[in-house]
């Protein structure tokens, strides 16, 4: 494990095919670090057997977040049901958040959402969330006002603006 400040990276980011997902990780990591939310674990790189973020909340609960950042049609969204089931078996969570990019999965690919609800809804909830919704969620959970210079919020996500 490579310790990068408060973030633990399981391996270095090298896969350009997964660039948008990595950019989502960078964006969320920047938000967390800049706002003093330091109690989180980040899994990164090629180790997709683990969820990208486990954020410890003040009440002791864990917020499970996986930045998907799909920005157009493709197979990323279609893989979500399998991915959230695989993570559920590992973490036994009650909720998992899929942090989306520009591509609005519930609107553009509602069958993915339906599949998650029908197959897993009794065990856990899959929540598809935008960056703005993630900021609001973090503000509510941590009772803070998320603050970050605009250039850091955009960071490597400029193509999603």
mmCIF file of N, CA, C and O in Angstrom, residues 19 26 34 91 99 107 128 132 153 155:
data_model
loop_
_atom_site.group_PDB
_atom_site.id
_atom_site.type_symbol
_atom_site.label_atom_id
_atom_site.label_comp_id
_atom_site.label_asym_id
_atom_site.label_seq_id
_atom_site.Cartn_x
_atom_site.Cartn_y
_atom_site.Cartn_z
ATOM 1 N N UNK A 19 -9.890 6.326 -17.415
ATOM 2 C CA UNK A 19 -9.562 7.711 -17.096
ATOM 3 C C UNK A 19 -10.713 8.472 -16.454
ATOM 4 O O UNK A 19 -10.527 9.176 -15.465
ATOM 5 N N UNK A 26 -10.322 11.359 -8.290
ATOM 6 C CA UNK A 26 -9.525 12.554 -7.990
ATOM 7 C C UNK A 26 -10.424 13.666 -7.475
ATOM 8 O O UNK A 26 -10.113 14.329 -6.484
ATOM 9 N N UNK A 34 -9.686 18.586 1.042
ATOM 10 C CA UNK A 34 -9.728 20.045 1.187
ATOM 11 C C UNK A 34 -10.665 20.466 2.315
ATOM 12 O O UNK A 34 -10.459 21.490 2.947
ATOM 13 N N UNK A 91 -18.848 -6.116 1.611
ATOM 14 C CA UNK A 91 -19.047 -5.123 2.674
ATOM 15 C C UNK A 91 -20.364 -5.252 3.440
ATOM 16 O O UNK A 91 -20.515 -4.638 4.488
ATOM 17 N N UNK A 99 -21.354 7.463 -7.990
ATOM 18 C CA UNK A 99 -21.104 8.854 -8.355
ATOM 19 C C UNK A 99 -20.966 8.931 -9.872
ATOM 20 O O UNK A 99 -20.030 8.390 -10.449
ATOM 21 N N UNK A 107 -31.722 8.131 -16.205
ATOM 22 C CA UNK A 107 -32.513 8.649 -17.322
ATOM 23 C C UNK A 107 -32.173 7.930 -18.625
ATOM 24 O O UNK A 107 -33.068 7.522 -19.367
ATOM 25 N N UNK A 128 -27.871 6.417 -7.375
ATOM 26 C CA UNK A 128 -27.112 7.075 -8.430
ATOM 27 C C UNK A 128 -27.099 8.562 -8.109
ATOM 28 O O UNK A 128 -28.163 9.173 -7.954
ATOM 29 N N UNK A 132 -23.001 17.331 -7.713
ATOM 30 C CA UNK A 132 -23.673 18.330 -6.866
ATOM 31 C C UNK A 132 -24.435 17.659 -5.730
ATOM 32 O O UNK A 132 -24.431 18.136 -4.595
ATOM 33 N N UNK A 153 -12.175 21.956 -7.878
ATOM 34 C CA UNK A 153 -13.388 21.169 -8.075
ATOM 35 C C UNK A 153 -13.376 20.585 -9.483
ATOM 36 O O UNK A 153 -13.665 19.424 -9.687
ATOM 37 N N UNK A 155 -10.611 20.312 -11.450
ATOM 38 C CA UNK A 155 -9.443 19.440 -11.488
ATOM 39 C C UNK A 155 -9.317 18.725 -12.814
ATOM 40 O O UNK A 155 -9.336 19.336 -13.868
#
